[in-house]
Amino acid sequence: MAAQGIGLYRTEFLFMNRPDLPDEEQQYRAYAKVVKAIPGTRVNIRSLDLGADKRAEASNRGNDTFTINPALGLRSVRLCLHDTSLFRPQLRAILRASALGQVRIMIPMLSSLGEMFRVLDLIEETKVDLTRQGQPFDPEIPVGGMIEVPAAAVSADLFAPHLDFFSIGTNDLIQYTLAIDRVDEAVNYLYDPLHPSVLRLISMTIRAGKSAGIPVAMCGEMASDVRYTRLLLGLGLDEFSMHPSALLEIKRIVRESDLAELGRFAKNVLESRDTRELHALVDKMNER
Ligand code: PEP
Ligand code: MG
């Protein structure tokens, strides 16, 4: 079992730390370079996730100084739908890069079905334009949704039939579920991927994906942390997107795991009615 592809390509880095915004051509070249560099493997290109902790200097877009709480403001897919002059060139660039290899589009921070349908419509419109202009692209390009807002996790069964995959963004999912600003060190101590509410949302998302027959990945920090690998396997997670430094250890755990046993363990963890007991169960499983 080798690592396969890129689970999360954060496109906002193309927009940050520069005086101007990258145009379609510049974006296309950047995406094409990555796709061509790893032929035959999948690249999940995440659409622009600007705003909150990710600021672009080139414009005020995503930098609204009047927003008191930018994590809850016009960020990510909300910003893209608010300003389609930012979004459309990106969709064109991603679709054009899909002609060169296995590209998937990943939409961050979905919170309502309306947003998802609007994005899917824009993708279809972009395909029509590209076809008219004779530009090649993958007509079957998979489109996935990031589940990182509790609202999306709770209603994951409503999103799943319209998407090709889910990717759980635990960095934001934990922030929003536990009401802890991820850039505020004063509340860091409340950060807990094993909080029962977080585990329930992850489990709901995985179950919704399974019922709809779509794979569920995880691309937040939790997927790179060996302390959670067995639990996530037991919950039924299909794909882990992680830091390269975590790869060897997590691969070893996955290879050595008995999925039926981990399924029983995950069920016990979900049913635990005591947080200390829950942590102890996870520690015990990891000691073996
Ligand atoms: C996440 O929220 O878990 C995630 C992968 O995205 P980011 O950290 O870029 O918000
Ligand atoms: Mg996120």
Short mmCIF file of C-alpha atoms and ligand atoms in Angstrom, two decimals:
data_model
loop_
_atom_site.label_atom_id
_atom_site.label_comp_id
_atom_site.label_asym_id
_atom_site.label_seq_id
_atom_site.Cartn_x
_atom_site.Cartn_y
_atom_site.Cartn_z
CA MET A 1 0.00 0.00 0.00
CA ALA A 2 1.64 3.22 -1.13
CA ALA A 3 0.51 6.80 -0.67
CA GLN A 4 -1.67 7.88 -3.55
CA GLY A 5 -1.85 11.40 -4.83
CA ILE A 6 -2.44 14.71 -3.12
CA GLY A 7 -5.34 14.78 -0.69
CA LEU A 8 -5.45 18.54 -0.27
CA TYR A 9 -4.00 21.13 -2.60
CA ARG A 10 -4.58 24.48 -0.85
CA THR A 11 -5.00 26.91 -3.76
CA GLU A 12 -5.23 30.01 -1.55
CA PHE A 13 -1.43 29.93 -1.18
CA LEU A 14 -1.28 31.06 -4.83
CA PHE A 15 -3.21 34.15 -3.78
CA MET A 16 -1.32 35.00 -0.60
CA ASN A 17 1.89 36.99 -0.09
CA ARG A 18 1.79 38.70 -3.47
CA PRO A 19 0.70 42.17 -4.57
CA ASP A 20 -1.76 41.02 -7.26
CA LEU A 21 -4.22 38.20 -7.87
CA PRO A 22 -3.22 35.23 -10.06
CA ASP A 23 -5.21 35.13 -13.30
CA GLU A 24 -6.65 32.01 -14.95
CA GLU A 25 -3.47 31.33 -16.92
CA GLN A 26 -1.19 31.60 -13.89
CA GLN A 27 -3.48 29.32 -11.92
CA TYR A 28 -3.69 26.83 -14.79
CA ARG A 29 0.11 26.67 -15.01
CA ALA A 30 0.40 26.08 -11.26
CA TYR A 31 -2.23 23.31 -11.23
CA ALA A 32 -0.88 21.73 -14.44
CA LYS A 33 2.62 21.58 -12.94
CA VAL A 34 1.39 19.56 -9.95
CA VAL A 35 -0.79 17.24 -12.05
CA LYS A 36 2.06 16.53 -14.47
CA ALA A 37 4.57 16.03 -11.65
CA ILE A 38 2.73 12.96 -10.33
CA PRO A 39 1.25 11.26 -13.38
CA GLY A 40 -1.37 8.57 -12.80
CA THR A 41 -2.24 9.78 -9.29
CA ARG A 42 -5.07 11.85 -7.99
CA VAL A 43 -4.85 15.52 -7.07
CA ASN A 44 -7.63 17.06 -4.98
CA ILE A 45 -7.60 20.73 -5.85
CA ARG A 46 -9.50 22.66 -3.22
CA SER A 47 -11.26 25.76 -4.45
CA LEU A 48 -10.30 29.04 -2.89
CA ASP A 49 -10.51 29.06 0.90
CA LEU A 50 -9.60 32.68 1.53
CA GLY A 51 -10.69 34.66 4.53
CA ALA A 52 -10.42 34.11 8.29
CA ASP A 53 -6.85 32.88 8.91
CA LYS A 54 -5.93 32.96 5.17
CA ARG A 55 -5.58 36.51 3.88
CA ALA A 56 -4.81 37.81 0.39
CA GLU A 57 -2.96 41.10 0.21
CA ALA A 58 -3.92 41.78 -3.40
CA SER A 59 -7.42 42.91 -2.68
CA ASN A 60 -9.75 43.40 0.17
CA ARG A 61 -11.41 40.14 -0.76
CA GLY A 62 -11.27 37.90 2.25
CA ASN A 63 -9.86 40.75 4.35
CA ASP A 64 -12.95 42.53 5.52
CA THR A 65 -11.73 44.57 8.45
CA PHE A 66 -15.29 45.26 9.50
CA THR A 67 -15.92 41.60 10.18
CA ILE A 68 -15.63 41.06 13.89
CA ASN A 69 -15.39 37.30 13.59
CA PRO A 70 -13.93 36.46 10.16
CA ALA A 71 -14.15 32.70 10.78
CA LEU A 72 -17.92 33.11 10.72
CA GLY A 73 -17.91 35.67 7.92
CA LEU A 74 -17.62 35.86 4.16
CA ARG A 75 -14.85 33.31 3.77
CA SER A 76 -14.13 30.33 1.58
CA VAL A 77 -16.98 29.13 -0.68
CA ARG A 78 -19.13 32.01 0.58
CA LEU A 79 -16.61 34.48 -0.76
CA CYS A 80 -16.34 32.56 -4.06
CA LEU A 81 -20.12 32.65 -4.54
CA HIS A 82 -20.31 36.29 -3.50
CA ASP A 83 -17.63 37.26 -6.01
CA THR A 84 -17.79 34.92 -8.98
CA SER A 85 -15.18 37.03 -10.82
CA LEU A 86 -12.77 35.42 -8.37
CA PHE A 87 -14.29 31.94 -8.65
CA ARG A 88 -14.96 31.48 -12.37
CA PRO A 89 -11.32 31.84 -13.50
CA GLN A 90 -10.32 29.32 -10.85
CA LEU A 91 -12.92 26.81 -11.99
CA ARG A 92 -11.76 27.25 -15.59
CA ALA A 93 -8.14 26.71 -14.54
CA ILE A 94 -8.94 23.59 -12.51
CA LEU A 95 -11.10 22.12 -15.27
CA ARG A 96 -8.41 22.78 -17.88
CA ALA A 97 -5.83 21.07 -15.65
CA SER A 98 -8.17 18.07 -15.42
CA ALA A 99 -7.37 17.31 -19.08
CA LEU A 100 -3.83 16.43 -17.97
CA GLY A 101 -4.49 13.87 -15.25
CA GLN A 102 -6.68 12.75 -12.38
CA VAL A 103 -7.99 15.97 -10.92
CA ARG A 104 -10.82 16.26 -8.41
CA ILE A 105 -12.42 19.51 -7.26
CA MET A 106 -12.97 19.92 -3.54
CA ILE A 107 -15.33 22.59 -2.20
CA PRO A 108 -14.49 23.90 1.27
CA MET A 109 -16.77 25.11 4.03
CA LEU A 110 -20.13 24.09 2.62
CA SER A 111 -22.87 24.83 5.11
CA SER A 112 -26.04 24.74 3.03
CA LEU A 113 -27.37 22.69 0.13
CA GLY A 114 -28.02 25.91 -1.78
CA GLU A 115 -24.30 26.68 -1.80
CA MET A 116 -23.51 23.21 -3.09
CA PHE A 117 -26.08 23.46 -5.92
CA ARG A 118 -24.81 26.92 -6.90
CA VAL A 119 -21.24 25.61 -7.09
CA LEU A 120 -22.33 22.58 -9.13
CA ASP A 121 -24.21 24.90 -11.51
CA LEU A 122 -21.15 27.13 -11.93
CA ILE A 123 -19.03 24.07 -12.71
CA GLU A 124 -21.54 22.97 -15.37
CA GLU A 125 -21.63 26.49 -16.86
CA THR A 126 -17.82 26.52 -16.98
CA LYS A 127 -17.82 23.17 -18.77
CA VAL A 128 -20.23 24.54 -21.38
CA ASP A 129 -17.98 27.58 -21.97
CA LEU A 130 -14.85 25.45 -22.27
CA THR A 131 -16.56 23.07 -24.70
CA ARG A 132 -17.65 26.01 -26.82
CA GLN A 133 -14.08 27.30 -26.85
CA GLY A 134 -12.64 23.89 -27.73
CA GLN A 135 -10.67 23.68 -24.46
CA PRO A 136 -10.15 20.11 -23.24
CA PHE A 137 -11.18 19.03 -19.72
CA ASP A 138 -12.36 15.90 -17.93
CA PRO A 139 -16.16 15.92 -18.34
CA GLU A 140 -16.44 13.41 -15.48
CA ILE A 141 -14.28 15.38 -13.05
CA PRO A 142 -15.28 14.31 -9.54
CA VAL A 143 -16.58 17.07 -7.28
CA GLY A 144 -16.36 16.60 -3.53
CA GLY A 145 -17.43 18.59 -0.52
CA MET A 146 -15.45 19.36 2.58
CA ILE A 147 -17.40 18.63 5.69
CA GLU A 148 -16.04 21.13 8.18
CA VAL A 149 -19.09 22.99 9.41
CA PRO A 150 -21.30 21.13 11.91
CA ALA A 151 -24.38 21.99 9.83
CA ALA A 152 -22.93 20.05 6.90
CA ALA A 153 -21.96 17.08 9.07
CA VAL A 154 -25.43 16.84 10.61
CA SER A 155 -27.03 16.99 7.15
CA ALA A 156 -24.31 15.02 5.35
CA ASP A 157 -26.98 12.56 4.13
CA LEU A 158 -28.57 15.43 2.18
CA PHE A 159 -25.28 16.47 0.56
CA ALA A 160 -23.98 12.99 -0.24
CA PRO A 161 -26.24 12.04 -3.18
CA HIS A 162 -25.02 15.09 -5.13
CA LEU A 163 -21.29 14.75 -4.54
CA ASP A 164 -18.59 12.27 -5.56
CA PHE A 165 -16.73 12.26 -2.23
CA PHE A 166 -16.52 13.89 1.17
CA SER A 167 -13.40 15.15 2.88
CA ILE A 168 -13.70 15.95 6.57
CA GLY A 169 -11.81 19.11 7.55
CA THR A 170 -11.30 18.56 11.24
CA ASN A 171 -9.37 21.79 11.83
CA ASP A 172 -12.49 23.79 11.12
CA LEU A 173 -14.98 21.14 12.23
CA ILE A 174 -13.44 21.16 15.71
CA GLN A 175 -13.23 24.97 15.76
CA TYR A 176 -16.90 25.38 14.89
CA THR A 177 -18.24 22.50 16.96
CA LEU A 178 -16.43 23.44 20.14
CA ALA A 179 -16.69 27.21 19.53
CA ILE A 180 -12.93 27.69 19.82
CA ASP A 181 -11.19 30.12 17.51
CA ARG A 182 -8.36 28.06 16.03
CA VAL A 183 -5.99 31.03 16.01
CA ASP A 184 -6.69 32.06 19.60
CA GLU A 185 -4.12 30.42 21.86
CA ALA A 186 -6.10 31.33 24.96
CA VAL A 187 -8.71 28.68 24.08
CA ASN A 188 -6.31 26.08 22.71
CA TYR A 189 -6.75 24.00 25.84
CA LEU A 190 -10.34 23.23 24.77
CA TYR A 191 -9.19 21.69 21.48
CA ASP A 192 -10.09 18.00 21.62
CA PRO A 193 -10.57 15.79 18.56
CA LEU A 194 -11.97 13.15 20.93
CA HIS A 195 -14.76 15.38 22.18
CA PRO A 196 -17.89 13.19 21.84
CA SER A 197 -19.61 15.85 19.71
CA VAL A 198 -16.73 15.83 17.22
CA LEU A 199 -16.65 12.03 17.07
CA ARG A 200 -20.40 11.88 16.53
CA LEU A 201 -20.19 14.36 13.65
CA ILE A 202 -17.32 12.43 12.07
CA SER A 203 -19.26 9.19 12.45
CA MET A 204 -22.43 10.72 10.98
CA THR A 205 -20.48 11.98 7.98
CA ILE A 206 -18.84 8.61 7.36
CA ARG A 207 -22.17 6.79 7.65
CA ALA A 208 -23.84 9.24 5.27
CA GLY A 209 -21.03 8.71 2.77
CA LYS A 210 -21.30 4.94 3.05
CA SER A 211 -25.10 4.98 2.58
CA ALA A 212 -24.70 7.06 -0.58
CA GLY A 213 -21.78 4.93 -1.81
CA ILE A 214 -19.23 7.74 -1.86
CA PRO A 215 -15.77 7.59 -0.24
CA VAL A 216 -15.07 9.66 2.86
CA ALA A 217 -11.62 11.14 3.37
CA MET A 218 -10.20 13.27 6.15
CA CYS A 219 -7.81 16.12 5.44
CA GLY A 220 -7.59 17.96 8.77
CA GLU A 221 -4.69 17.60 11.22
CA MET A 222 -6.49 14.75 12.98
CA ALA A 223 -5.74 12.49 9.99
CA SER A 224 -1.99 13.03 10.48
CA ASP A 225 -2.06 12.15 14.17
CA VAL A 226 -1.22 8.52 14.89
CA ARG A 227 -3.21 8.64 18.15
CA TYR A 228 -6.43 8.74 16.13
CA THR A 229 -5.65 6.40 13.22
CA ARG A 230 -7.14 3.24 14.75
CA LEU A 231 -10.27 5.04 15.88
CA LEU A 232 -10.80 6.60 12.45
CA LEU A 233 -10.31 3.22 10.78
CA GLY A 234 -12.84 1.75 13.20
CA LEU A 235 -15.30 4.50 12.34
CA GLY A 236 -14.93 3.48 8.69
CA LEU A 237 -12.85 6.31 7.25
CA ASP A 238 -11.79 5.43 3.68
CA GLU A 239 -8.93 7.84 3.00
CA PHE A 240 -6.39 9.73 5.11
CA SER A 241 -4.77 12.88 3.78
CA MET A 242 -1.72 13.70 5.87
CA HIS A 243 1.64 15.34 6.28
CA PRO A 244 4.32 13.29 4.50
CA SER A 245 6.14 12.99 7.85
CA ALA A 246 3.24 10.94 9.29
CA LEU A 247 2.96 8.60 6.32
CA LEU A 248 5.24 5.72 7.36
CA GLU A 249 3.82 5.33 10.85
CA ILE A 250 0.20 5.59 9.75
CA LYS A 251 0.75 3.15 6.90
CA ARG A 252 2.20 0.69 9.40
CA ILE A 253 -0.85 1.03 11.66
CA VAL A 254 -3.27 0.62 8.75
CA ARG A 255 -1.43 -2.50 7.53
CA GLU A 256 -1.43 -4.13 10.96
CA SER A 257 -5.04 -3.32 11.78
CA ASP A 258 -7.90 -5.74 12.15
CA LEU A 259 -10.81 -3.68 10.85
CA ALA A 260 -13.51 -5.82 12.51
CA GLU A 261 -11.81 -5.40 15.88
CA LEU A 262 -11.39 -1.65 15.33
CA GLY A 263 -15.07 -1.41 14.40
CA ARG A 264 -16.01 -2.85 17.80
CA PHE A 265 -13.54 -0.54 19.53
CA ALA A 266 -14.95 2.54 17.73
CA LYS A 267 -18.48 1.52 18.71
CA ASN A 268 -17.42 1.33 22.37
CA VAL A 269 -15.77 4.74 22.10
CA LEU A 270 -18.90 6.28 20.59
CA GLU A 271 -21.05 4.72 23.27
CA SER A 272 -18.83 5.84 26.13
CA ARG A 273 -20.66 8.12 28.53
CA ASP A 274 -17.60 9.42 30.28
CA THR A 275 -14.88 11.52 28.61
CA ARG A 276 -12.09 10.15 30.81
CA GLU A 277 -13.15 6.61 30.02
CA LEU A 278 -13.29 7.49 26.33
CA HIS A 279 -9.71 8.83 26.36
CA ALA A 280 -8.60 5.76 28.33
CA LEU A 281 -10.17 3.42 25.75
CA VAL A 282 -8.29 5.17 22.95
CA ASP A 283 -5.00 5.16 24.89
CA LYS A 284 -5.38 1.48 25.66
CA MET A 285 -5.98 0.61 22.02
CA ASN A 286 -2.90 2.61 21.04
CA GLU A 287 -0.64 0.92 23.59
CA ARG A 288 -0.93 -2.44 21.88
C1 PEP B 1 -9.58 21.78 7.87
O1 PEP B 1 -10.31 22.72 8.18
O2 PEP B 1 -9.48 20.74 8.53
C2 PEP B 1 -8.76 21.86 6.64
C3 PEP B 1 -8.14 20.82 6.15
O3 PEP B 1 -8.65 23.05 6.02
P1 PEP B 1 -7.88 24.33 6.57
O4 PEP B 1 -7.02 23.92 7.71
O5 PEP B 1 -7.11 24.85 5.39
O6 PEP B 1 -9.00 25.23 6.94
MG MG B 2 -10.85 24.22 6.75
#
